[in-house]
PDB file of C-alpha atoms in Angstrom:
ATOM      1  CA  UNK A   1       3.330  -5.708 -15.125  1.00 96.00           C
ATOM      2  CA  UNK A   2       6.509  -7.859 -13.941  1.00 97.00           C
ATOM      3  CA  UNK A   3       7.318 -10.764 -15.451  1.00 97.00           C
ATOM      4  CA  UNK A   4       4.983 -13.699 -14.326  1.00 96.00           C
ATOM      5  CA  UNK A   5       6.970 -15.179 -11.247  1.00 96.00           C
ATOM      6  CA  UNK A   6       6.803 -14.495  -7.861  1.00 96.00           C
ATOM      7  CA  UNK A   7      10.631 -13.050  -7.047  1.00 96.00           C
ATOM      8  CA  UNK A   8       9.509 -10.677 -10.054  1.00 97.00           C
ATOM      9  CA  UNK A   9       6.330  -9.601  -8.684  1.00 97.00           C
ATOM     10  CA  UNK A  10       7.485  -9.045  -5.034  1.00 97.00           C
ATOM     11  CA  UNK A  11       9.911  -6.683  -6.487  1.00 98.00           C
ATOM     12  CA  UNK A  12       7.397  -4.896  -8.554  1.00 97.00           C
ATOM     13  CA  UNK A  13       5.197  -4.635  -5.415  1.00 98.00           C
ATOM     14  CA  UNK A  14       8.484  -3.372  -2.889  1.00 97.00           C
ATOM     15  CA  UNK A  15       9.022  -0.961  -5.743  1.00 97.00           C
ATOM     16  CA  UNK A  16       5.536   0.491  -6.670  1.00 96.00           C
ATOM     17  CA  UNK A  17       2.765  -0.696  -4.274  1.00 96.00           C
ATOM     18  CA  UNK A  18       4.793  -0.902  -0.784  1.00 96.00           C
ATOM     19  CA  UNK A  19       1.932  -0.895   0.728  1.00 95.00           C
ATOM     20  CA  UNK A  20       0.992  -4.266  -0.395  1.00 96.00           C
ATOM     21  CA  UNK A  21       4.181  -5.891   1.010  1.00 97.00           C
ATOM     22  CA  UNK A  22       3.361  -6.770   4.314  1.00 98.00           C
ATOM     23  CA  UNK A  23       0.384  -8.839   3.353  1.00 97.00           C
ATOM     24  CA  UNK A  24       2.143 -10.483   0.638  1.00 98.00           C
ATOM     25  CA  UNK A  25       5.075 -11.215   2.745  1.00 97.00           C
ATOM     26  CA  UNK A  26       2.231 -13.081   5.329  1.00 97.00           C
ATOM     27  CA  UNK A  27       0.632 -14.309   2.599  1.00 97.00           C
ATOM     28  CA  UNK A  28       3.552 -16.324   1.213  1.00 96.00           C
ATOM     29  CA  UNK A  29       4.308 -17.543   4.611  1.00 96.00           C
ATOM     30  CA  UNK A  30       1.440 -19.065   5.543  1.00 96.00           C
ATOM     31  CA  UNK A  31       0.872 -20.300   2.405  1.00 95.00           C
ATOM     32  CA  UNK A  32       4.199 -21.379   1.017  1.00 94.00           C
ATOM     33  CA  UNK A  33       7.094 -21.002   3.314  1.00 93.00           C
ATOM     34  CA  UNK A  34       5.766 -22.252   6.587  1.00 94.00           C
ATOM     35  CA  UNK A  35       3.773 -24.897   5.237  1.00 93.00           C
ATOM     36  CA  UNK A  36       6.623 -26.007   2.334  1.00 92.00           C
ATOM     37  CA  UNK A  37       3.787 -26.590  -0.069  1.00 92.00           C
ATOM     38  CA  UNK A  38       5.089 -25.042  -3.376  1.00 92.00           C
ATOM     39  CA  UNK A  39       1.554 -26.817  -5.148  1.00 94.00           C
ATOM     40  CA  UNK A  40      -0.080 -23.336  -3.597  1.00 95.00           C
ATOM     41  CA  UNK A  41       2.597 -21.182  -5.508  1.00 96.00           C
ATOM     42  CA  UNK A  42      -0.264 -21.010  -8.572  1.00 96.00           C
ATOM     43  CA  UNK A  43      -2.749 -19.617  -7.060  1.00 95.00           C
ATOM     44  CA  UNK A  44      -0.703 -17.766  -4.572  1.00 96.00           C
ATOM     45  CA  UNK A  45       0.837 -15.653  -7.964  1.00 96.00           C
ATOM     46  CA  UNK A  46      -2.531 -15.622  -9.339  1.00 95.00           C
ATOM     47  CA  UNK A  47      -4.132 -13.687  -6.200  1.00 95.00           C
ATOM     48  CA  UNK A  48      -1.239 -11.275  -5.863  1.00 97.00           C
ATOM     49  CA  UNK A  49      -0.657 -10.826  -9.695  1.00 97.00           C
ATOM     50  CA  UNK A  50      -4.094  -8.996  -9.102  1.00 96.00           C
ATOM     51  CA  UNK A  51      -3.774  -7.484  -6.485  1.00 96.00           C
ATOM     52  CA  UNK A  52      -0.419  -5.422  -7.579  1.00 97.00           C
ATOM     53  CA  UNK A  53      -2.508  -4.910 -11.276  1.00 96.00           C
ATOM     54  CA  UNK A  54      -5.158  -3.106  -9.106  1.00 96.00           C
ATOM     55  CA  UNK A  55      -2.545  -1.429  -6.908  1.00 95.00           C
ATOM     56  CA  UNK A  56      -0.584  -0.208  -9.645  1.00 94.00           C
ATOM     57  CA  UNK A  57      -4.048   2.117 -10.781  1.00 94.00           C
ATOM     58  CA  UNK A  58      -5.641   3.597  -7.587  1.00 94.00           C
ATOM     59  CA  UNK A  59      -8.628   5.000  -9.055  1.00 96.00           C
ATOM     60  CA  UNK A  60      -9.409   1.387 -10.288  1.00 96.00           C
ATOM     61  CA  UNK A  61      -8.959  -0.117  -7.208  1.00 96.00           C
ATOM     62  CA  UNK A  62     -11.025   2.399  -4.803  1.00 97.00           C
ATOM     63  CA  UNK A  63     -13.533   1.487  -8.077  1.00 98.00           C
ATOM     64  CA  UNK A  64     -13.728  -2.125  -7.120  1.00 98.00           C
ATOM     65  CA  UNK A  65     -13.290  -1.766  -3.414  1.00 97.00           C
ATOM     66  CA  UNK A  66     -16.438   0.639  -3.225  1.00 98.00           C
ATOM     67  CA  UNK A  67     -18.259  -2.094  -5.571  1.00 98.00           C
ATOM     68  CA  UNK A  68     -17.816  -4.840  -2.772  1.00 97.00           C
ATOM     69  CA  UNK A  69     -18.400  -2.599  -0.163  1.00 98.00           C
ATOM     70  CA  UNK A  70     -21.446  -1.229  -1.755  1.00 98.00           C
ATOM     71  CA  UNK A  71     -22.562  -5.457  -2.089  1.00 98.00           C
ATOM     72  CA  UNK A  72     -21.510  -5.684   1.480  1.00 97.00           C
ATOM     73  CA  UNK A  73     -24.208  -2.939   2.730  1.00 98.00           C
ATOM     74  CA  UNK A  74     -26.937  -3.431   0.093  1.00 97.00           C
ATOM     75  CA  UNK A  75     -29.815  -5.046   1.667  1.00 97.00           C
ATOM     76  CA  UNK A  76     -31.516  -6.006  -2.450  1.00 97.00           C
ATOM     77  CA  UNK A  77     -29.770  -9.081  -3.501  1.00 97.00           C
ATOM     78  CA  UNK A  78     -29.954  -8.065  -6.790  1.00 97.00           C
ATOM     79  CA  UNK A  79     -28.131  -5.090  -6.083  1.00 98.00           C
ATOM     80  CA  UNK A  80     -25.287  -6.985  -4.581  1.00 98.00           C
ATOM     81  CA  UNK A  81     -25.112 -10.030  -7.060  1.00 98.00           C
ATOM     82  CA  UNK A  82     -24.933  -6.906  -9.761  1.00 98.00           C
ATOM     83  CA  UNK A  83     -21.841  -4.836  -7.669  1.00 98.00           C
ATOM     84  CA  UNK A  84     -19.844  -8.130  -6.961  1.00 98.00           C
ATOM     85  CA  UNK A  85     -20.143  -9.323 -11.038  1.00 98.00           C
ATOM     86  CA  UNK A  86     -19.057  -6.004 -12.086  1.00 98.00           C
ATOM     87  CA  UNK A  87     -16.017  -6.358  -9.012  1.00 97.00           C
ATOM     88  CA  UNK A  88     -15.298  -9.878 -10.315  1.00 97.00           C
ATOM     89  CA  UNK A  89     -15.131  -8.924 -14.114  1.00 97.00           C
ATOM     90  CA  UNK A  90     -12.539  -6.108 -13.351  1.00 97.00           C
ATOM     91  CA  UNK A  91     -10.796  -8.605 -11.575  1.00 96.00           C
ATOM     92  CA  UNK A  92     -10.732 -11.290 -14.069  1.00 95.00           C
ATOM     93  CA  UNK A  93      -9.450  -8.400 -16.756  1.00 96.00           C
ATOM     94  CA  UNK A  94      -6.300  -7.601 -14.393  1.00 95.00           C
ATOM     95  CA  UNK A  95      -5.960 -10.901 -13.684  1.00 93.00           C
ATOM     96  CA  UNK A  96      -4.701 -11.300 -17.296  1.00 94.00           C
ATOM     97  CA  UNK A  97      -2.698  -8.843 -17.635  1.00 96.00           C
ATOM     98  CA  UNK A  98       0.664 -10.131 -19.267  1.00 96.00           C
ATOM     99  CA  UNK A  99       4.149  -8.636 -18.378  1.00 96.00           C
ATOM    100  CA  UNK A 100       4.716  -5.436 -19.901  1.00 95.00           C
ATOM    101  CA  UNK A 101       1.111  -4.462 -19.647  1.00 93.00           C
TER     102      UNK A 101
END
């Protein structure tokens, strides 16, 4: 992982997750630049800190992207509440992630 700061990780994800770039280059306008509200940067870094951490391992991220979808088209609730808390724990683990990790 990049150091913690947003110049850092849109480098990291131009350099190994191009794919990402687009959104996060949305993302931080609509957020950030066009509304000049740099009290959003936080969560803004948070969101895309894991999103890059997923990016960066594929076979982890298909993992949690078939977990919500699976939630999405379950029709048990307790099948769904089950595939989104396993989604949201591997989330929360990326999530902190440190630089150099």
């Amino acid at each position: 992982m990049p150091e913690r700061s947003i110049p850092a990780l849109r480098a990291a994800i131009a350099a190994h997750a191009p794919d990402l770039l687009a959104d996060f280059e949305a993302n931080w306008r609509a957020k950030i630049a066009d509304t000049y509200d740099i009290g959003a940067a936080p969560a803004f870094l948070a969101r895309w800190w894991g999103e890059y951490a997923l990016a960066r391992d594929p076979e982890l991220d298909r993992h949690v992207r078939d977990l919500e979808e699976r939630a999405a088209q379950t029709a048990d609730p307790d099948k769904a509440k089950a595939f989104l808390e396993e989604a949201a724990q591997i989330h929360g683990r990326v999530s902190r992630l440190g630089p150099g990790e």
